[in-house]
Amino acid sequence: MKKYSRRKILQFLGRAGAASMLMSSGTLLASCKTTKTKEVEAEVAELIEQPVEAVDDFISIFKGINPIEIDEVVMAEGLNYNIIVKWDDPINDEDTFGYNNDYLAFIPLDPENKDDGLLWVNHEYMSPMFVSGYTGGEEEERTKEQVIKEQYSVGGSIIRVKRGDDGKWKMVKGDRYNRRLNGLTKIPFAWHESIAGADYAVGTFANCSGGVTPWGTILTAEENYHAFYGETDYSDPEWKKKVEGSARLGWDQFFDHPPEHYGWIVEVDVVTGTARKLVALGRCAHECATIHVAKDGRLVVYTGDDANDQCLYKFISAVPGSLEIGKLYVANIEKGEWVSLDYVEQPVLRDKFSGQTEILIRLREAAALVGGTPLARPEDIDIDPISKDVFVSLTNNVPKGDFYGSILKIVEDNEDKTSLTFKSETFLAGGEETGFACPDNMAFDLKGNLWFTSDISGSKMNQDPYLAFKNNGLFVVPTTGAQAGKVIQVMSAPTDAEFTGPFFSPDGKTLFLSVQHPGERSMSLTELSSNWPDGGDSLPRSSVIAVEGKLIEALNGVV
Ligand code: FEO
Ligand code: CA
Ligand code: CA
């Protein structure tokens, strides 16, 4: 068992000054000229009464926060944050940072310099009231100009970020790498056939979570695409009708882009800004894309379809390094099998669809036909860097009575991600006993501690049956120390917001994090439910923050 000094315990509690006194005087509490509470002092005193061996980690004594309902970013002791960029900030002379930032990834430009790199940020969707001024009033006329503003506000941003002389991460405004991809950007399909009559799509949007490839590009997942141009009603043989009410945001009033052009995983080269839509990974409400390189060099990509009773998918490339040539599978959890969605291998798919392209476009229908297991909204997927197991957050399935969700663990057979059989079990179940509900994005740190965010919907937050959880939060499950396996809340989000896109810097000292949709339930521009982050009467603005501090360093083992 690792030994820890009292100095380390004090450092962990942010008491470096007191620790110095301890080292010089040899006495502890008598020397403490600290403002910490008596309660914390008592806890430290109790700990140091134990043999040093009993305190097997810094991590044993860190304190989380209780759920809280205030319009602030609230953090556990040992954490601090600074804002890197907010919605509508200029990133260069032409472009501004988009709305509702979600997934983000830090890609160093020079592997030797961990304090400088490019940040990719997803912009999932937008609130027309804030972006274009459209409020949906009965007498209100919707204009094309409003829709163009909305198209611009989603997609993604690429910004250069550097650690400044003060040690804080900052955006390098006007940097030559800074650019936007948005709902107006032409993006080709990486496929040998056209998709709904075209070899490119206009725009990417609904960009929820994502992943990073081994070669440093990013994968951004188009999730609830139907809200923008609607979804095709495939009972119409001509594919001309749309599912009624599917285009909630009504962009199809002014643009007739086919729904089939959206709902893909998109690969973006953050250095050049070029992008392509990866048809081979299928089309659904993709939450994320998590990539793994198998021992033989083939790629395995996991992705979930975030809707009630939808499925978990796995793409296995036929050749090393390809995101175009390979087979897609859907999980049958009961049987522990990955079931092929290949036109040649599945007679039931041949009876229904005209070919592989149609299977990929109508993925949900194909998955149901071959026995894919309906799940409780599979959201983020991450691979434990230590055990290599695959973790899937299942956020909830309210119609089925699953209000709090869970995290599923998948162990591929033979320790091989190309395996077509697996075992699975519930790793953590949400609920008042475990202290969290509706798990969404996850990230493992350098030591394999699991961090995850919650996404209780704005319309349900602070209401029954979610009252106990208060605002959405960030949680960590330590893998070592006396608190190993416990779910500990370490941050609380502002009113109506969720934290999204947790991503650790390569040195393990920073957690880049999105604060998404504060004030989403504002009734009007003068009846705001949040004024985060600028306070006063200001508009709420989704932002990217850099979270740092002793707690992150301790958990990452970089103290
Ligand atoms: Fe965009 Fe499934 O969260
Ligand atoms: Ca999400
Ligand atoms: Ca979510």
XYZ file of C-alpha atoms and ligand atoms in Angstrom:
564
model
C 0.000 0.000 0.000
C 1.259 3.442 -0.930
C 2.267 5.709 1.965
C 1.156 9.305 2.126
C 2.546 12.076 4.225
C 0.459 14.548 6.146
C 1.929 17.184 3.846
C 0.279 15.489 0.900
C -3.042 15.312 2.696
C -2.886 19.010 3.359
C -1.834 19.837 -0.187
C -4.775 17.863 -1.409
C -7.098 19.998 0.633
C -5.520 23.101 -0.868
C -3.542 23.830 2.275
C -0.059 24.213 0.872
C 0.647 27.067 3.268
C -0.401 25.009 6.248
C 1.640 22.118 4.930
C 4.763 24.292 4.934
C 4.116 25.177 8.532
C 3.711 21.539 9.354
C 7.055 20.703 7.827
C 8.808 23.421 9.773
C 7.111 23.026 13.119
C 6.350 19.354 13.223
C 2.885 20.009 14.611
C -0.216 20.145 12.568
C -3.399 21.724 13.754
C -1.770 24.002 16.253
C 0.085 25.621 13.372
C -2.838 25.979 11.010
C -3.702 29.595 10.322
C -6.372 28.550 7.907
C -9.829 29.711 6.995
C -11.090 26.200 6.368
C -14.081 25.077 8.295
C -13.856 23.285 11.616
C -15.597 20.363 9.995
C -12.846 19.878 7.426
C -10.161 20.396 10.065
C -11.784 17.725 12.181
C -11.777 15.378 9.239
C -8.113 15.982 8.574
C -7.328 15.520 12.257
C -9.186 12.236 12.228
C -7.317 11.069 9.175
C -3.904 11.880 10.548
C -4.722 9.992 13.713
C -4.854 6.904 11.535
C -1.675 5.133 10.497
C -0.362 6.659 7.266
C -0.918 3.301 5.602
C -4.662 3.649 6.205
C -4.829 6.640 3.923
C -3.928 4.931 0.721
C -4.365 7.917 -1.511
C -4.921 11.610 -1.700
C -8.090 10.539 -3.335
C -9.327 8.953 -0.143
C -10.286 12.243 1.411
C -11.455 14.564 -1.296
C -14.881 15.961 -0.743
C -17.546 16.254 -3.372
C -20.392 18.733 -3.423
C -24.032 18.269 -2.663
C -26.579 18.767 -5.443
C -27.481 22.437 -5.688
C -29.951 24.569 -7.605
C -28.214 27.857 -8.384
C -27.287 29.692 -11.562
C -23.539 29.205 -11.229
C -20.799 26.729 -11.983
C -20.203 25.273 -8.512
C -17.079 23.218 -7.908
C -15.633 20.924 -5.263
C -12.681 22.146 -3.266
C -9.515 21.629 -5.295
C -11.056 22.744 -8.597
C -11.131 26.084 -10.407
C -12.079 27.157 -13.907
C -11.657 29.848 -16.485
C -13.759 30.511 -19.567
C -11.992 29.987 -22.903
C -14.732 31.030 -25.316
C -18.431 31.871 -25.291
C -21.194 31.767 -27.882
C -20.900 34.647 -30.390
C -17.294 35.534 -29.469
C -15.361 36.481 -32.631
C -12.818 33.755 -33.446
C -11.380 35.755 -36.370
C -12.426 38.729 -38.528
C -15.233 36.791 -40.249
C -16.405 34.113 -37.873
C -17.988 33.802 -34.472
C -18.137 30.890 -32.045
C -21.296 28.817 -32.509
C -24.204 28.043 -30.228
C -24.741 25.198 -27.718
C -21.238 23.765 -27.597
C -21.171 20.018 -26.897
C -18.338 17.520 -27.616
C -14.850 18.926 -27.732
C -11.411 17.518 -28.401
C -7.966 18.999 -27.888
C -5.477 18.096 -30.624
C -1.885 19.256 -29.958
C -0.231 20.802 -33.011
C 3.166 19.681 -31.786
C 3.197 16.525 -29.625
C 6.157 17.982 -27.731
C 4.206 21.074 -26.674
C 1.195 20.161 -24.560
C 0.293 23.797 -23.916
C -0.681 24.641 -27.499
C -3.172 23.017 -29.826
C -6.469 23.064 -31.643
C -9.792 22.671 -29.931
C -12.617 21.164 -31.962
C -16.026 22.057 -30.526
C -19.420 20.678 -31.628
C -22.372 23.071 -31.855
C -25.375 20.839 -31.457
C -28.504 22.918 -31.931
C -29.708 26.414 -31.187
C -32.494 28.385 -29.650
C -33.983 30.509 -32.481
C -35.054 33.167 -29.941
C -31.425 33.901 -29.060
C -29.825 33.287 -32.468
C -32.271 34.692 -35.035
C -34.912 36.407 -32.934
C -37.647 34.001 -34.044
C -39.886 33.116 -31.119
C -42.591 31.092 -32.867
C -45.418 33.505 -32.043
C -48.714 32.988 -33.851
C -48.504 36.192 -35.877
C -44.787 35.941 -36.438
C -43.417 35.507 -39.946
C -40.478 33.141 -40.294
C -37.844 34.450 -42.743
C -35.097 32.840 -44.785
C -32.592 35.264 -43.270
C -33.442 33.955 -39.812
C -32.893 30.376 -40.930
C -29.512 31.276 -42.488
C -28.420 32.763 -39.150
C -29.492 29.574 -37.434
C -27.656 27.430 -39.997
C -24.499 29.390 -39.280
C -24.743 28.912 -35.511
C -24.519 25.083 -35.515
C -21.920 22.553 -36.733
C -18.504 23.042 -35.198
C -15.685 25.457 -34.400
C -11.949 24.964 -34.652
C -9.980 27.326 -32.427
C -6.321 27.554 -31.471
C -5.858 27.476 -27.699
C -2.693 28.102 -25.723
C -1.742 28.272 -22.089
C -0.934 31.930 -21.356
C 1.856 33.349 -19.199
C -0.594 33.327 -16.284
C -1.030 29.577 -16.716
C -4.610 29.901 -18.013
C -5.868 28.463 -21.295
C -6.937 31.118 -23.812
C -8.260 31.181 -27.364
C -5.794 32.672 -29.875
C -8.228 35.015 -31.606
C -7.590 35.407 -35.332
C -5.265 32.403 -35.517
C -4.926 31.017 -39.041
C -6.395 27.654 -37.929
C -9.562 29.206 -36.511
C -12.584 28.390 -38.648
C -16.196 27.290 -38.633
C -18.011 24.378 -40.169
C -21.751 24.920 -40.053
C -25.154 24.219 -41.529
C -24.044 25.814 -44.826
C -20.744 23.938 -45.371
C -20.604 21.525 -48.345
C -19.384 18.131 -47.117
C -18.849 15.105 -49.429
C -20.032 11.574 -48.651
C -17.270 9.002 -48.264
C -19.194 6.357 -50.202
C -19.223 4.735 -53.626
C -22.845 5.659 -54.359
C -24.649 8.963 -54.199
C -26.921 9.618 -51.230
C -30.423 10.833 -52.134
C -29.109 11.938 -55.521
C -26.007 13.838 -54.442
C -22.385 13.144 -53.609
C -22.250 15.879 -50.984
C -24.465 17.341 -48.271
C -25.045 20.977 -47.481
C -24.168 21.375 -43.854
C -23.564 19.502 -40.656
C -25.670 20.087 -37.544
C -27.057 18.277 -34.496
C -23.390 17.599 -33.658
C -23.639 15.979 -30.255
C -20.678 13.958 -29.027
C -17.787 12.462 -30.991
C -14.344 10.927 -30.905
C -10.738 11.312 -32.020
C -9.105 9.045 -34.611
C -5.618 7.604 -34.085
C -4.412 9.933 -36.865
C -5.685 13.067 -35.105
C -8.853 13.899 -37.011
C -12.112 14.126 -35.112
C -15.409 12.320 -35.539
C -18.504 14.422 -34.900
C -21.872 12.713 -34.517
C -25.012 14.175 -36.089
C -27.681 13.307 -33.533
C -31.207 14.764 -33.704
C -30.962 15.747 -37.386
C -34.671 15.323 -38.001
C -35.464 18.548 -36.118
C -33.905 20.660 -38.896
C -35.151 19.319 -42.265
C -37.396 16.536 -40.938
C -37.266 12.796 -41.498
C -38.500 10.913 -44.545
C -41.622 8.818 -44.192
C -40.340 5.609 -45.754
C -43.839 4.208 -46.131
C -44.007 6.531 -49.142
C -42.329 4.596 -51.985
C -41.200 7.863 -53.569
C -39.539 9.092 -50.338
C -41.296 12.425 -50.874
C -43.346 12.593 -47.666
C -41.939 13.531 -44.299
C -42.831 12.230 -40.893
C -45.370 14.755 -39.683
C -43.958 17.289 -37.256
C -40.427 15.920 -37.514
C -38.865 19.204 -38.732
C -39.389 21.046 -35.457
C -37.089 23.937 -36.422
C -38.669 24.334 -39.844
C -35.604 24.905 -42.013
C -37.353 22.875 -44.723
C -39.688 25.833 -45.327
C -36.826 27.517 -47.186
C -34.403 24.737 -48.149
C -35.288 21.296 -49.500
C -32.153 19.416 -48.504
C -32.955 15.698 -48.180
C -33.128 14.256 -44.635
C -30.866 11.433 -45.876
C -27.965 13.900 -45.975
C -27.898 14.091 -42.170
C -27.579 11.675 -39.261
C -24.050 10.538 -40.158
C -20.713 10.447 -38.408
C -18.576 13.213 -39.933
C -14.784 13.120 -39.967
C -13.083 16.526 -39.743
C -9.408 17.309 -40.251
C -8.928 20.115 -37.740
C -5.750 21.335 -39.441
C -7.219 21.765 -42.942
C -10.906 22.074 -42.033
C -11.846 19.438 -44.647
C -14.629 17.014 -43.759
C -16.429 13.918 -45.067
C -19.559 12.037 -44.014
C -18.810 8.402 -43.155
C -21.712 6.498 -44.696
C -20.304 3.078 -43.723
C -21.022 3.843 -40.042
C -24.743 4.158 -40.750
C -27.381 6.821 -40.236
C -29.303 7.349 -36.998
C -29.362 9.806 -34.078
C -25.673 9.141 -33.451
C -24.583 10.332 -30.042
C -20.900 9.581 -30.447
C -18.210 7.596 -32.252
C -15.513 5.913 -30.208
C -12.657 4.399 -32.154
C -10.248 1.603 -31.261
C -7.390 0.056 -33.220
C -7.453 -3.749 -33.023
C -4.287 -5.795 -32.698
C -4.290 -6.498 -36.454
C -4.686 -2.787 -37.309
C -8.353 -2.938 -38.251
C -10.523 -0.179 -36.827
C -13.457 -0.720 -34.517
C -15.912 2.161 -34.053
C -18.670 2.065 -31.433
C -21.660 4.364 -31.754
C -25.054 4.665 -30.084
C -28.431 5.804 -31.409
C -29.787 8.138 -28.724
C -33.524 7.590 -28.753
C -35.806 5.478 -26.593
C -35.462 1.787 -27.466
C -32.685 2.305 -29.982
C -29.488 0.368 -30.427
C -25.754 0.142 -30.013
C -23.595 -0.326 -33.123
C -20.074 -1.418 -33.963
C -18.242 -0.933 -37.255
C -15.275 -3.195 -38.012
C -13.085 -2.142 -40.918
C -12.138 -4.749 -43.497
C -8.655 -3.320 -43.827
C -6.440 -1.407 -41.403
C -7.171 2.302 -41.142
C -10.366 2.411 -43.236
C -13.570 4.156 -42.197
C -15.173 3.347 -45.562
C -14.678 -0.373 -46.132
C -16.005 -2.700 -43.486
C -19.099 -4.120 -41.851
C -21.578 -2.658 -39.430
C -23.069 -4.705 -36.581
C -25.810 -4.109 -34.015
C -25.685 -5.385 -30.430
C -28.001 -8.122 -29.268
C -27.397 -7.714 -25.541
C -29.409 -10.766 -24.446
C -27.405 -13.111 -26.653
C -24.133 -11.210 -26.281
C -23.745 -11.025 -30.046
C -22.872 -8.415 -32.606
C -25.319 -9.077 -35.437
C -24.362 -8.317 -39.020
C -26.199 -5.591 -40.915
C -24.697 -6.739 -44.187
C -26.990 -7.027 -47.216
C -25.273 -10.178 -48.481
C -25.322 -11.960 -45.121
C -28.879 -11.180 -44.022
C -31.788 -12.487 -46.144
C -34.259 -10.497 -44.019
C -32.496 -7.286 -45.082
C -32.389 -8.347 -48.726
C -36.174 -8.770 -48.637
C -36.707 -5.242 -47.351
C -33.982 -3.023 -48.811
C -32.541 -2.419 -52.264
C -28.906 -2.684 -51.177
C -26.318 -1.802 -48.534
C -26.741 1.930 -49.075
C -30.431 1.759 -48.197
C -29.672 -0.380 -45.124
C -27.243 2.274 -43.917
C -29.727 5.105 -44.570
C -32.588 3.290 -42.796
C -30.404 1.850 -40.066
C -33.013 1.749 -37.285
C -35.378 -0.346 -39.343
C -32.577 -2.699 -40.360
C -31.381 -3.088 -36.757
C -34.887 -4.013 -35.587
C -35.223 -6.617 -38.348
C -32.056 -8.489 -37.329
C -32.786 -8.428 -33.572
C -30.829 -5.427 -32.249
C -31.644 -4.917 -28.570
C -33.687 -1.781 -27.789
C -31.790 0.203 -25.160
C -32.430 3.153 -22.843
C -31.063 5.838 -25.132
C -27.418 4.842 -25.645
C -25.420 8.057 -25.356
C -21.685 8.292 -24.867
C -19.286 5.340 -25.194
C -15.772 5.218 -23.756
C -13.068 2.591 -23.440
C -11.404 2.196 -20.046
C -7.688 2.787 -20.712
C -6.730 0.275 -17.996
C -9.193 -2.616 -18.346
C -10.029 -1.872 -22.022
C -13.696 -2.562 -21.255
C -16.317 -0.586 -23.151
C -18.674 1.653 -21.157
C -21.973 2.890 -22.543
C -24.135 5.478 -20.829
C -27.834 4.668 -21.068
C -29.409 7.934 -20.097
C -33.014 6.903 -19.388
C -36.125 5.435 -20.953
C -39.034 7.195 -19.322
C -41.828 5.388 -21.228
C -40.398 2.124 -19.880
C -40.195 3.486 -16.311
C -36.405 3.893 -16.371
C -36.086 7.442 -15.052
C -32.497 7.482 -13.879
C -30.527 5.501 -16.463
C -27.368 3.472 -15.971
C -23.886 2.799 -17.292
C -23.461 -0.490 -19.135
C -20.138 -2.334 -19.282
C -19.313 -4.472 -22.298
C -16.427 -6.934 -22.208
C -15.570 -8.221 -25.664
C -14.701 -11.915 -25.781
C -11.043 -12.913 -26.099
C -9.994 -9.341 -25.197
C -10.512 -8.551 -28.869
C -12.659 -5.615 -29.997
C -13.234 -7.327 -33.377
C -14.916 -10.203 -31.539
C -18.546 -10.824 -32.499
C -19.495 -12.030 -29.011
C -19.337 -10.262 -25.649
C -20.475 -10.236 -22.032
C -22.249 -7.258 -20.510
C -23.408 -6.031 -17.124
C -24.730 -2.889 -15.495
C -21.734 -1.055 -14.053
C -23.663 1.698 -12.264
C -27.366 2.341 -11.912
C -28.646 5.880 -11.488
C -30.924 6.764 -8.576
C -31.012 8.600 -5.279
C -28.877 5.912 -3.643
C -25.998 6.405 -6.094
C -26.598 10.162 -6.312
C -26.903 10.664 -10.052
C -29.499 10.459 -12.791
C -29.381 10.403 -16.593
C -25.665 9.792 -17.327
C -24.502 11.259 -20.620
C -20.910 12.109 -21.643
C -18.005 10.210 -20.086
C -14.214 10.510 -19.987
C -11.578 8.343 -18.378
C -8.596 10.185 -16.939
C -4.972 9.046 -17.094
C -5.445 6.751 -14.085
C -8.689 5.270 -15.332
C -11.013 7.169 -13.004
C -14.362 7.562 -14.708
C -15.791 11.074 -15.048
C -19.279 11.593 -16.380
C -21.893 14.282 -16.798
C -25.624 14.135 -16.227
C -28.345 15.278 -18.587
C -31.637 15.583 -16.787
C -33.781 17.316 -19.368
C -34.528 21.000 -18.723
C -38.244 20.318 -18.607
C -37.762 17.751 -15.796
C -34.892 19.241 -13.800
C -35.727 20.111 -10.197
C -39.073 18.397 -10.554
C -40.361 15.035 -9.457
C -38.838 12.405 -9.834
C -35.570 14.317 -10.281
C -35.925 16.725 -7.327
C -33.096 15.220 -5.292
C -30.501 15.692 -8.044
C -31.108 19.437 -8.489
C -29.084 20.956 -11.362
C -27.084 18.774 -13.756
C -23.549 17.976 -12.693
C -20.143 16.437 -13.276
C -19.330 13.270 -11.340
C -16.247 11.134 -10.806
C -15.909 7.495 -9.830
C -12.399 6.994 -8.362
C -10.776 3.648 -9.046
C -8.454 3.763 -6.041
C -8.443 4.963 -2.456
C -11.057 4.673 0.241
C -13.682 6.200 -2.056
C -13.028 3.772 -4.919
C -16.236 2.934 -6.732
C -18.237 5.742 -5.125
C -20.007 8.246 -7.346
C -18.904 11.711 -6.207
C -20.391 14.892 -7.595
C -17.652 17.464 -8.173
C -19.399 20.201 -10.185
C -22.879 21.649 -10.614
C -24.070 23.423 -13.766
C -25.934 26.741 -14.059
C -29.716 26.895 -14.421
C -31.109 24.738 -17.286
C -27.570 23.771 -18.390
C -25.763 20.465 -18.750
C -22.041 19.853 -18.809
C -20.957 18.141 -22.007
C -17.817 17.066 -23.836
C -15.404 16.364 -20.945
C -11.927 15.975 -22.477
C -8.625 15.765 -20.608
C -5.522 17.571 -21.850
C -2.669 15.162 -22.698
C -0.796 16.129 -19.508
C -3.818 15.324 -17.328
C -3.824 18.778 -15.752
C -6.873 20.257 -17.474
C -10.383 19.057 -18.073
C -11.838 20.937 -21.029
C -15.595 21.058 -20.539
C -18.631 22.507 -22.284
C -21.349 24.307 -20.382
C -24.290 23.864 -22.714
C -27.669 25.624 -22.904
C -27.781 27.705 -19.685
C -31.089 29.578 -19.659
C -32.614 27.277 -22.251
C -36.026 27.625 -20.688
C -36.049 31.423 -20.719
C -39.531 32.693 -21.594
C -38.253 35.712 -23.536
C -35.170 37.881 -23.921
C -36.314 39.856 -20.900
C -37.479 36.887 -18.816
C -34.263 34.949 -18.648
C -33.900 31.863 -16.492
C -30.093 32.208 -16.429
C -27.581 34.989 -16.840
C -24.547 32.707 -16.757
C -21.717 33.426 -17.282
C -21.748 37.236 -17.412
C -24.326 37.851 -14.677
C -26.571 40.926 -14.282
C -29.259 41.021 -16.965
C -26.997 39.511 -19.617
C -28.048 36.803 -22.050
C -27.001 33.286 -21.075
C -24.186 31.986 -23.262
C -22.963 28.428 -23.670
C -19.201 28.393 -23.097
C -16.125 26.203 -23.072
C -14.272 26.198 -19.769
C -10.906 24.848 -18.649
C -11.202 23.094 -15.279
C -7.996 22.703 -13.320
C -6.748 22.276 -9.778
C -5.317 19.880 -7.251
C -8.227 17.494 -7.531
C -7.727 16.879 -11.256
C -3.972 16.575 -10.819
C -4.347 14.158 -7.909
C -6.797 11.924 -9.729
C -4.605 11.941 -12.841
C -1.533 11.177 -10.749
C 0.317 14.283 -11.948
C 0.634 16.109 -8.601
Fe -27.095 15.375 -27.666
Fe -27.882 12.523 -26.711
O -27.312 14.174 -26.296
Ca -25.240 14.105 -25.174
Ca -28.100 14.001 -23.672
